[in-house]
Amino acid sequence: MPLPPGVTQGPTFAPATISSTKPSTAGSNRQPKASDEESPQDGQCNVSSSLIKRPQYCNAGTPLRLYANFFELNVSKSVKLVRYSIEVIRQAPSVEITNGGLRSQCIRLALQEAGFVRYRNRIVTDHQANLYSVVQLPEELHTTNIQYRDEHSQTTNPNARSYVITLKEGRTFDISSLVPKIVSEDLTIGKESRSEILTALNIFLHDFAQRQPTSITYLRDKCFHLGHHSSRHNLFGGLEAIPGFFSSVRPASDKLMVNVNPSRGAFYKVLRLDYLMYEWDEAWKDRGSWDAVELDALQAFLKGLRIKALHLNKKDGKGNPCPWIKRISGLAQITDGQTPPTPGDKTNPPAQDPSKTVSLPPVVDVKGANPSQVQFWHDKKNMYVSVSDHFKEEYPGYPPGGDLSRSLWCVVNVGSQERPIYLPAEACEVLPGQAYKKKLSPQQTTEMIEVAVRRPFVNKKAIEQDGLRSVGLNATDNNKMIPTMWNMSRMEFETPAKDQHWTYVRIRDQNDPSIVEPKDKIADALQQRLSDHGMSVSRYTARDQKHHQIEFDSRPGALNEPLRMFLDQVSRRGVRFLLIILPDNDANRYSRLKLLCDKTYGVKNVCVLAETDSVDKPKMSNLCLKVNLKMGGVNFVAPARSLDFIEAGATMVVSNRIYNARLPLLTASFLR
């Protein structure tokens, strides 16, 4: 899709030159030359001779070229932007639309009208409240009447609602004159004007992604490629992580830059709804009946989800498919469609509008009922019919290979509480591109971090191949970045801990019947890596192994006497360090364990998860860093010759970044 005229983008990786070594003392204390002084003008006082000269930094060592994910944005000198505010009004009755999804679709339909076709490559919009044009639009385009149609439909229903889209002309920006003031932080331009211009440029940048086919969806400042199935990652619980890119226009010291950065988003899986419920159930709890708390959690998970009805094969007059798209409002409730109770009854909340309740409300046996437990009034039969019987008569053989009368999955309401419309989960399919906006579970957060944390050169390659193209940019710098990594496979610590006794304990969940062998592979792997890094520590003995499994109850008020007895013995035996192997990442269990070890018994400890990949060398090396420090050792020190600019005893040096266990190599140094 071509960019609007007047705006050109010339992206290049922005290099920065730094010195890889510190300057020498002689270079830092360079004496000023006579040529450095300037002769004072008549009537002026020469104060330069009394000022201290700044040392010449970065004049020693080998220049090192770095790459940043920022690309220069070039704006034509002749471009001007005209801002239009957008209003969306529904006719009969006249009501302003505030729903974001409805506003966005109405604006898309308006831009498809014949009057906007010739200007489509000269305007951009956020599809909500703002439209920017590089030319002034004619008066006849300031008001547009449209009939609504769904984004998945190709024809318009004659009985569809009508909307009026109104454009109100606002300010005109001379970008060529304002950009230099923005990048130089000129105080003559107000904060609001600066923000408004950057917003306009960001809308120009993001409009390219919004015009792409449905294989790319847009979420705030991020675009995600829905067509790349091979790069998706399972988050469990009915969700998956889809790769995407963040993009934003930002002012630099003397230019405008476009920041492009890899990102990941959590999306609902495109599954039949009963399969989605099954995956959610597997991640939520053990198999069994659902209680009220779990039904509320399931309803919160499904609420607002857009689905397509699979049992209907509607077509328009031209034979094009016309899918029936609905949004889930919740599960079947006992109070659906009923007349609201008396005001003030908090046990049975009233419906939103008493005038909208049906005269013959549905009969729902329990909250979250299945197709056999929900009945609605059938006008033709003049009787109540269950959802399962209705599908059996009206849609025989559906679902394929199944029987709704035996289904245990909840019926979903795709109408409202006042006028419910029920569909069985087997008759619904989740539409693609729906982001999950609620908080992820601890397991899902761990999986998201697992796939999101990548090494710099991998992100650089992804930006060059997919990220720039997703926002309409092209890379013009073909140089390759060679990352510098620190391999700790054979590195010894500066001062390794010696003659220290340690032991370990494996915490076992009360509901876990599995028995771990006395010889623990995680403890053995740590013992080996401690020796590789120069630490001389005693090996745990058979006396320790008989205590290597202890059950722990993480519920509030639990005494956990076996663990308390073990920690008491450990503290009295003079053990300097305790390795705790946890069954999972339960935050409550972790907090109670740290409280007992750190505060109650004063035992230095480190917790690790009992994962199958916990014994690999990079993770063990990361663990050794913590163990050596807690045992009183020193990991690394900076050479004295590189710290000549620090005054002894008056400066604190903090490391920039510590080791990430999910990366195979160390990426930063450590200072004491």
XYZ file of C-alpha atoms in Angstrom:
672
model
C 0.000 0.000 0.000
C 1.636 3.311 -0.994
C 2.237 5.923 1.667
C 0.411 9.266 1.516
C 2.132 11.828 -0.715
C 4.472 14.207 1.014
C 5.637 11.710 3.644
C 8.691 9.593 2.922
C 10.433 7.230 5.251
C 14.110 6.476 4.830
C 14.975 3.868 7.450
C 18.521 2.986 8.355
C 19.897 1.339 11.447
C 21.245 4.237 13.493
C 24.918 3.589 14.366
C 26.635 5.017 17.418
C 30.399 5.032 17.902
C 31.807 4.451 21.366
C 35.183 3.439 22.747
C 35.645 -0.103 23.952
C 38.328 0.896 26.494
C 38.694 3.602 29.104
C 40.945 6.581 28.274
C 44.340 6.737 29.856
C 45.122 9.103 32.714
C 47.282 11.197 30.455
C 44.487 11.578 27.946
C 42.034 12.581 30.661
C 44.297 15.296 32.117
C 45.310 16.903 28.849
C 46.746 20.387 29.360
C 45.002 23.108 27.387
C 46.925 24.684 24.582
C 47.199 28.349 23.824
C 45.214 27.821 20.671
C 42.279 26.682 22.805
C 41.846 30.153 24.174
C 39.927 32.788 22.289
C 40.900 36.418 22.435
C 38.286 38.489 24.178
C 36.468 41.123 22.205
C 36.665 44.731 23.171
C 34.547 45.487 26.189
C 34.233 41.813 27.116
C 35.771 40.004 30.024
C 37.882 36.957 29.261
C 36.616 34.276 31.621
C 37.616 31.230 29.549
C 41.066 31.039 31.109
C 39.554 30.537 34.563
C 37.294 27.632 33.501
C 38.351 23.997 33.814
C 38.736 22.275 30.466
C 36.624 19.144 29.926
C 38.863 16.090 29.321
C 38.881 14.528 25.855
C 36.943 11.302 26.232
C 36.594 8.524 23.637
C 39.953 9.279 22.060
C 41.533 5.928 22.929
C 40.706 2.324 22.135
C 39.006 0.704 19.164
C 35.754 2.239 17.839
C 32.808 -0.134 18.182
C 29.737 0.199 15.989
C 26.410 -0.477 17.638
C 22.991 -0.931 16.075
C 19.717 0.426 17.406
C 16.174 -0.403 16.369
C 15.506 3.230 15.390
C 15.032 4.394 11.804
C 15.076 7.932 10.494
C 11.785 9.422 9.325
C 12.139 11.978 6.538
C 9.257 14.407 6.034
C 8.820 16.397 2.832
C 9.263 20.167 3.190
C 6.003 20.902 1.394
C 3.708 18.634 3.407
C 0.899 20.128 5.489
C -1.586 18.205 7.594
C -5.235 19.137 8.019
C -6.849 17.626 11.085
C -10.519 16.560 11.116
C -12.385 15.362 14.191
C -14.856 12.522 13.552
C -18.398 12.160 14.892
C -20.496 9.029 14.397
C -24.245 9.533 14.901
C -26.916 6.837 14.685
C -30.121 7.918 12.993
C -33.673 7.296 14.280
C -33.147 7.986 17.114
C -30.155 10.292 16.938
C -27.523 8.959 19.321
C -23.769 9.519 19.254
C -21.867 6.232 19.090
C -19.180 5.737 21.736
C -18.542 2.013 21.242
C -15.029 1.686 19.837
C -15.681 -1.322 17.603
C -18.865 0.131 16.119
C -17.220 3.521 15.473
C -14.274 1.846 13.767
C -16.466 -0.183 11.404
C -18.669 2.817 10.539
C -15.591 4.894 9.654
C -14.265 2.061 7.470
C -17.576 1.901 5.614
C -17.560 5.674 5.109
C -14.059 5.600 3.621
C -15.235 2.977 1.131
C -17.804 5.379 -0.325
C -17.169 6.700 -3.830
C -16.379 10.228 -2.676
C -13.424 9.090 -0.557
C -11.887 6.742 -3.120
C -9.896 9.447 -4.929
C -8.572 10.788 -1.602
C -7.875 7.430 0.087
C -4.114 7.642 -0.462
C -4.058 11.219 0.858
C -5.759 10.614 4.208
C -5.038 8.536 7.293
C -7.141 7.881 10.378
C -7.083 6.115 13.715
C -10.653 4.890 12.987
C -11.863 6.452 16.222
C -11.722 10.244 16.551
C -9.097 11.739 14.203
C -8.566 11.959 10.456
C -5.579 13.697 8.858
C -5.269 14.730 5.236
C -2.437 16.244 3.199
C -5.079 18.171 1.194
C -8.212 20.023 2.203
C -11.262 17.809 1.693
C -14.288 19.198 -0.207
C -17.401 20.165 1.702
C -19.467 17.265 0.323
C -17.221 14.785 2.164
C -17.746 16.424 5.547
C -21.028 14.491 5.969
C -21.455 10.871 4.839
C -24.499 8.599 5.293
C -23.889 4.845 5.453
C -25.858 1.690 6.189
C -24.135 -0.626 8.603
C -22.780 -3.995 7.579
C -20.537 -6.352 9.450
C -16.889 -6.590 8.502
C -17.416 -10.240 7.495
C -20.375 -9.461 5.196
C -20.065 -8.449 1.560
C -23.582 -7.083 1.055
C -25.714 -4.639 3.054
C -29.046 -5.598 4.572
C -31.745 -3.150 3.362
C -33.119 -3.019 6.915
C -29.744 -2.240 8.497
C -29.368 0.835 10.678
C -28.161 4.100 9.170
C -25.333 6.219 10.535
C -24.011 9.694 9.792
C -20.255 10.298 9.846
C -19.372 13.981 10.238
C -15.928 15.536 9.750
C -15.153 18.810 11.517
C -12.124 20.651 10.198
C -9.542 21.662 12.784
C -5.965 22.915 12.754
C -3.562 22.833 9.822
C 0.023 21.864 10.633
C 3.043 22.907 8.615
C 5.155 19.849 9.361
C 8.301 21.148 7.667
C 8.486 24.130 10.024
C 7.325 22.356 13.191
C 9.504 19.234 13.055
C 12.786 21.145 13.699
C 11.186 22.736 16.762
C 10.000 19.360 18.049
C 13.365 17.619 17.762
C 15.191 20.610 19.282
C 12.661 20.930 22.147
C 11.967 24.527 21.260
C 10.021 26.158 24.087
C 8.061 28.328 21.659
C 5.957 25.324 20.684
C 3.572 24.245 23.393
C 3.418 20.802 24.951
C -0.050 20.160 23.515
C 1.035 21.072 19.990
C 4.095 18.855 20.258
C 1.979 15.918 21.421
C -0.627 16.521 18.706
C 1.970 16.529 15.910
C 3.579 13.335 17.185
C 0.121 11.757 17.404
C -0.545 12.700 13.788
C 2.765 11.213 12.627
C 2.066 8.026 14.562
C -1.329 7.753 12.878
C 0.436 8.080 9.513
C 2.780 5.271 10.524
C 0.087 2.939 11.864
C -2.353 3.483 9.002
C -0.288 1.199 6.770
C -0.789 -1.773 9.094
C -4.494 -1.045 9.473
C -5.019 -1.206 5.702
C -3.523 -4.673 5.382
C -5.691 -7.797 4.957
C -7.223 -9.526 7.936
C -4.039 -11.574 8.393
C -2.720 -8.588 10.392
C -4.642 -7.128 13.288
C -3.815 -3.937 15.139
C -3.805 -3.444 18.902
C -2.823 0.047 20.098
C 0.720 0.551 18.783
C 1.285 -3.105 17.934
C 0.560 -5.173 14.852
C 0.438 -8.969 14.932
C 0.788 -11.418 12.057
C -2.061 -13.871 12.366
C -0.953 -15.873 9.335
C 2.351 -17.071 10.842
C 1.141 -20.289 12.462
C 4.628 -21.778 12.826
C 5.813 -18.957 15.105
C 2.926 -19.207 17.560
C 3.481 -20.478 21.079
C 0.984 -22.332 23.226
C 0.190 -20.524 26.485
C -2.264 -23.211 27.614
C -5.739 -22.460 28.917
C -7.071 -21.679 25.417
C -4.526 -18.936 24.684
C -1.499 -18.627 22.413
C 1.301 -16.094 21.977
C 1.491 -14.497 18.522
C 4.551 -12.514 17.384
C 4.179 -8.882 16.439
C 5.927 -5.534 16.446
C 5.603 -2.274 18.325
C 6.196 0.924 16.339
C 6.256 4.570 17.348
C 7.526 7.942 16.066
C 9.810 9.670 18.570
C 11.846 12.872 18.457
C 15.641 12.593 18.612
C 18.296 15.282 19.006
C 18.092 16.535 15.415
C 15.690 14.221 13.602
C 12.539 12.141 13.883
C 13.028 8.438 14.490
C 10.759 5.417 14.121
C 11.195 2.823 16.857
C 10.370 -0.759 15.812
C 10.564 -3.434 18.480
C 9.497 -7.114 18.587
C 6.500 -7.872 20.744
C 4.266 -10.764 21.724
C 0.560 -10.739 22.374
C -1.793 -13.217 24.054
C -4.700 -14.204 21.797
C -7.598 -16.617 22.011
C -7.066 -19.760 19.983
C -9.240 -20.224 16.886
C -11.121 -23.305 18.075
C -14.611 -24.598 18.396
C -15.903 -23.199 21.655
C -16.231 -26.557 23.439
C -12.575 -27.300 22.647
C -11.627 -23.879 24.011
C -13.571 -24.615 27.204
C -11.786 -27.948 27.506
C -8.346 -26.315 27.298
C -9.402 -23.695 29.836
C -10.688 -26.432 32.148
C -7.429 -28.388 31.867
C -5.418 -25.341 32.921
C -7.873 -24.233 35.620
C -8.521 -27.353 37.704
C -8.702 -31.118 37.838
C -11.522 -32.792 35.944
C -14.828 -32.719 37.755
C -17.924 -30.606 38.320
C -17.621 -26.815 38.315
C -18.549 -24.779 41.371
C -19.767 -21.170 41.430
C -16.278 -19.670 41.615
C -15.057 -21.615 38.578
C -18.193 -20.776 36.600
C -17.622 -17.077 37.315
C -14.029 -17.451 36.134
C -15.159 -19.214 32.939
C -17.743 -16.503 32.269
C -15.105 -13.792 32.717
C -12.829 -15.694 30.305
C -15.526 -15.913 27.599
C -17.318 -12.578 28.042
C -16.925 -10.307 25.033
C -15.538 -13.081 22.812
C -16.762 -12.941 19.192
C -17.902 -16.230 17.708
C -19.260 -17.510 14.403
C -22.279 -19.820 14.373
C -21.320 -23.079 12.663
C -24.803 -24.533 12.242
C -25.990 -21.705 9.956
C -24.886 -21.511 6.317
C -26.471 -18.225 5.319
C -25.804 -16.613 1.931
C -26.725 -13.248 0.502
C -28.585 -12.594 -2.757
C -25.361 -12.972 -4.768
C -24.527 -16.333 -3.228
C -21.735 -14.994 -1.035
C -21.338 -16.507 2.443
C -22.981 -14.423 5.138
C -21.734 -15.716 8.502
C -23.720 -15.072 11.651
C -21.324 -13.267 14.003
C -22.217 -12.731 17.648
C -20.515 -11.644 20.853
C -20.767 -13.734 24.030
C -22.386 -11.829 26.879
C -22.073 -14.642 29.417
C -23.290 -18.081 30.441
C -26.903 -19.085 30.928
C -28.285 -17.577 34.156
C -31.366 -18.496 36.165
C -32.556 -14.854 36.003
C -32.280 -14.515 32.211
C -35.312 -12.788 30.680
C -37.194 -12.542 33.966
C -38.972 -9.519 35.403
C -36.593 -7.743 37.791
C -37.233 -8.124 41.527
C -38.090 -5.334 43.889
C -35.447 -2.589 44.227
C -32.905 -3.184 46.965
C -32.816 -6.984 46.571
C -29.037 -7.582 46.469
C -29.278 -11.371 46.325
C -31.007 -11.305 42.910
C -29.842 -8.244 40.927
C -32.403 -6.691 38.564
C -32.194 -6.670 34.798
C -30.899 -3.545 33.087
C -34.237 -2.460 31.612
C -37.564 -3.934 32.844
C -39.337 -2.959 29.590
C -37.018 -5.217 27.566
C -37.724 -8.472 29.427
C -39.577 -11.194 27.499
C -43.119 -12.234 28.414
C -42.228 -15.942 28.514
C -38.704 -16.076 29.916
C -36.444 -19.092 29.406
C -36.158 -21.796 32.026
C -32.580 -22.328 33.197
C -32.083 -25.060 35.781
C -28.692 -23.958 37.124
C -26.099 -21.299 36.456
C -23.837 -22.395 33.606
C -26.388 -24.954 32.400
C -25.754 -27.384 29.532
C -28.018 -27.686 26.415
C -30.396 -30.114 28.154
C -30.854 -27.796 31.149
C -31.925 -24.699 29.193
C -35.452 -24.366 27.750
C -36.966 -21.540 25.735
C -40.506 -20.851 24.511
C -41.081 -22.111 20.951
C -43.808 -19.984 19.324
C -44.646 -22.470 16.557
C -44.980 -25.401 18.947
C -46.523 -23.288 21.708
C -44.380 -25.007 24.329
C -40.991 -24.940 26.036
C -38.212 -26.748 24.146
C -34.691 -27.474 25.354
C -31.706 -26.257 23.361
C -30.566 -29.837 22.728
C -34.002 -30.924 21.403
C -34.242 -27.829 19.201
C -30.920 -28.567 17.530
C -31.814 -32.233 17.162
C -34.986 -31.350 15.232
C -33.892 -28.246 13.299
C -30.269 -29.246 12.585
C -30.156 -33.055 12.547
C -26.705 -34.566 12.648
C -25.184 -31.504 14.302
C -22.658 -31.431 15.803
C -20.981 -34.059 13.606
C -20.357 -37.209 15.585
C -21.913 -35.804 18.748
C -25.155 -35.612 20.679
C -26.081 -32.362 22.418
C -28.332 -34.212 24.856
C -25.175 -35.721 26.372
C -23.129 -32.537 26.290
C -21.801 -31.249 29.609
C -20.434 -27.972 28.240
C -22.093 -24.718 29.195
C -24.539 -22.945 26.913
C -23.460 -19.398 26.058
C -25.708 -16.351 25.805
C -25.033 -14.269 22.668
C -27.927 -11.887 23.319
C -28.492 -9.907 26.501
C -29.707 -10.792 29.956
C -33.084 -9.225 29.161
C -33.437 -10.960 25.772
C -31.140 -13.964 25.789
C -30.090 -15.945 22.701
C -28.599 -19.318 23.558
C -26.087 -21.332 21.563
C -24.397 -24.594 22.535
C -20.616 -24.471 22.690
C -20.432 -27.098 19.939
C -22.138 -24.678 17.502
C -19.671 -21.790 17.984
C -16.224 -21.092 16.585
C -13.896 -18.408 17.932
C -12.998 -15.734 15.372
C -9.275 -15.061 14.807
C -7.389 -11.995 15.990
C -9.019 -11.540 19.405
C -6.542 -10.347 22.020
C -6.773 -11.552 25.597
C -6.779 -8.368 27.702
C -7.072 -9.870 31.171
C -4.262 -10.861 33.520
C -2.370 -14.028 32.624
C -1.961 -16.839 35.120
C 1.518 -17.500 36.608
C 2.005 -20.473 34.259
C 0.952 -18.413 31.230
C 3.231 -15.551 32.311
C 6.157 -17.982 32.506
C 5.377 -19.316 29.030
C 5.115 -15.774 27.653
C 8.518 -14.863 29.081
C 9.952 -18.082 27.663
C 9.023 -17.127 24.126
C 9.467 -13.353 24.406
C 13.038 -13.238 25.755
C 15.386 -13.587 22.798
C 18.966 -12.654 22.027
C 19.639 -9.283 20.358
C 20.737 -10.561 16.957
C 17.553 -12.688 16.744
C 15.434 -9.584 17.333
C 17.489 -7.644 14.774
C 16.848 -10.307 12.155
C 13.125 -10.329 12.941
C 12.952 -6.522 12.651
C 14.720 -6.508 9.283
C 12.671 -9.356 7.802
C 9.179 -8.736 9.181
C 9.064 -5.725 11.494
C 9.920 -3.032 8.950
C 7.613 -4.492 6.336
C 4.714 -4.555 8.822
C 4.832 -0.737 9.114
C 5.728 -0.046 5.483
C 9.479 0.488 5.877
C 12.453 -1.067 4.092
C 15.910 -1.690 5.584
C 18.719 0.053 3.694
C 21.641 -1.066 5.869
C 22.802 -4.584 5.050
C 25.603 -4.721 7.603
C 25.454 -7.597 10.055
C 25.592 -7.079 13.793
C 28.027 -9.362 15.628
C 26.882 -9.617 19.253
C 29.478 -9.795 22.008
C 28.613 -12.429 24.596
C 30.342 -13.661 27.723
C 30.620 -17.434 27.943
C 30.869 -18.655 31.545
C 31.396 -22.329 30.732
C 35.024 -22.353 32.000
C 35.258 -19.144 34.022
C 36.290 -19.158 37.670
C 35.079 -16.621 40.217
C 37.377 -13.922 41.574
C 37.082 -15.278 45.130
C 35.280 -18.616 45.208
C 33.742 -19.759 48.472
C 35.670 -22.572 50.158
C 35.075 -25.172 52.859
C 31.375 -24.477 53.045
C 28.834 -27.146 53.932
C 25.553 -27.194 52.032
C 22.554 -29.447 51.579
C 19.274 -29.510 49.712
C 15.609 -30.321 50.213
C 12.930 -31.163 47.659
C 9.480 -29.823 48.524
C 6.699 -32.199 47.554
C 3.080 -31.200 47.059
C 0.603 -33.028 49.271
C -1.441 -34.036 46.213
C 1.596 -35.394 44.345
C 1.977 -39.162 44.935
C 5.207 -39.461 42.902
C 8.387 -40.514 44.689
C 11.734 -39.010 43.709
C 14.845 -41.149 43.670
C 17.285 -40.507 46.557
C 19.961 -39.395 44.086
C 18.758 -35.965 42.898
C 20.034 -34.874 39.474
C 19.585 -31.135 40.201
C 21.715 -31.312 43.352
C 24.344 -33.368 41.521
C 24.441 -30.900 38.618
C 24.873 -27.960 41.007
C 27.679 -29.786 42.833
C 29.506 -30.299 39.527
C 29.120 -26.673 38.390
C 30.312 -25.367 41.764
C 33.525 -27.331 41.262
C 33.881 -26.086 37.661
C 33.797 -22.487 38.873
C 36.500 -23.079 41.484
C 34.345 -23.430 44.583
C 35.577 -25.935 47.133
C 32.440 -26.971 48.975
C 31.652 -30.170 50.804
C 29.380 -32.683 49.143
C 26.050 -33.449 50.678
C 26.034 -36.836 52.406
C 23.641 -39.733 52.841
C 22.532 -38.055 56.042
C 21.105 -35.277 53.900
C 19.479 -37.588 51.377
C 17.037 -39.125 53.847
C 15.517 -35.656 54.306
C 15.455 -34.808 50.627
C 11.629 -35.007 50.345
C 9.332 -33.019 52.610
C 5.655 -32.287 52.148
C 4.677 -28.655 52.499
C 1.202 -27.238 53.028
C 0.964 -23.688 51.640
C -2.447 -22.961 53.147
C -2.601 -20.112 55.700
C -2.160 -21.345 59.267
C -0.470 -24.636 58.341
C 2.326 -25.501 60.795
C 4.479 -27.664 58.490
C 6.249 -29.335 61.411
C 8.423 -31.664 59.246
C 9.962 -28.710 57.451
C 10.444 -26.755 60.678
C 12.233 -29.716 62.238
C 14.476 -30.036 59.187
C 15.368 -26.321 59.163
C 16.093 -26.439 62.877
C 18.539 -29.339 62.348
C 20.138 -27.539 59.399
C 20.715 -24.348 61.382
C 22.172 -26.247 64.393
C 24.556 -28.278 62.182
C 26.105 -25.111 60.783
C 24.950 -25.584 57.177
C 25.839 -22.393 55.308
C 23.528 -22.863 52.343
C 20.306 -24.709 51.464
C 19.083 -25.544 47.942
C 15.265 -25.744 47.847
C 13.712 -27.587 44.885
C 10.082 -26.537 44.351
C 7.412 -28.541 42.469
C 5.870 -25.453 40.827
C 5.873 -21.655 40.924
C 3.193 -21.274 43.613
C 3.751 -17.737 44.924
C 2.171 -18.470 48.315
C 4.399 -21.486 48.930
C 7.492 -19.541 47.870
C 6.705 -16.637 50.203
C 6.150 -18.890 53.230
C 9.357 -20.844 52.540
C 11.447 -17.685 52.257
C 9.916 -16.356 55.472
C 10.842 -19.520 57.364
C 14.380 -19.741 55.970
C 15.375 -16.079 55.952
C 13.660 -14.741 59.053
C 12.774 -17.592 61.389
C 15.829 -19.885 61.069
C 18.379 -17.664 59.304
C 19.360 -20.253 56.665
C 20.758 -18.870 53.398
C 18.901 -20.442 50.514
C 18.111 -20.403 46.808
C 14.910 -21.804 45.278
C 14.739 -23.567 41.906
C 11.917 -25.269 40.032
C 12.003 -29.010 39.494
C 11.961 -28.678 35.704
C 13.461 -31.165 33.297
C 15.796 -28.492 31.858
C 17.000 -27.155 35.201
C 20.268 -29.101 34.980
C 21.641 -27.437 31.852
C 24.959 -25.628 32.272
C 23.807 -22.018 31.675
C 21.134 -22.264 34.358
C 23.485 -23.981 36.770
C 26.103 -21.259 36.152
C 23.505 -18.627 36.909
C 22.659 -20.481 40.110
C 26.347 -20.648 41.041
C 26.559 -16.843 40.865
C 23.947 -16.534 43.594
C 25.350 -19.410 45.661
C 28.897 -18.024 45.657
C 27.725 -14.585 46.798
C 25.541 -16.021 49.558
C 28.437 -18.165 50.764
C 30.669 -15.099 51.086
C 32.593 -15.283 47.799
C 33.182 -12.615 45.164
C 32.090 -13.273 41.594
C 33.911 -10.642 39.544
C 35.769 -7.364 40.002
C 36.587 -4.676 37.496
C 40.305 -4.138 36.738
C 41.766 -1.229 38.701
C 43.130 0.405 35.563
C 39.593 0.799 34.176
C 38.353 2.549 37.330
C 40.822 5.428 37.470
C 37.994 7.925 37.187
C 36.450 6.718 40.463
C 37.561 8.295 43.699
C 38.392 5.629 46.259
C 35.661 5.039 48.794
C 33.252 7.639 47.393
C 31.505 5.975 44.439
C 29.009 3.161 44.176
C 29.184 1.084 40.987
C 26.040 -0.795 39.983
C 25.907 -3.423 37.238
C 23.709 -2.718 34.251
C 22.176 -6.139 33.874
C 22.487 -9.552 35.487
C 22.266 -12.907 33.765
C 19.011 -14.098 32.253
C 18.712 -17.844 32.725
C 16.689 -18.246 29.538
C 19.586 -17.042 27.398
C 22.444 -19.514 26.823
C 25.201 -16.916 27.286
C 25.929 -14.113 29.724
C 25.365 -10.623 28.340
C 26.800 -8.297 30.993
C 29.590 -8.057 33.523
C 29.418 -7.773 37.280
C 31.106 -5.276 39.561
C 31.641 -5.625 43.253
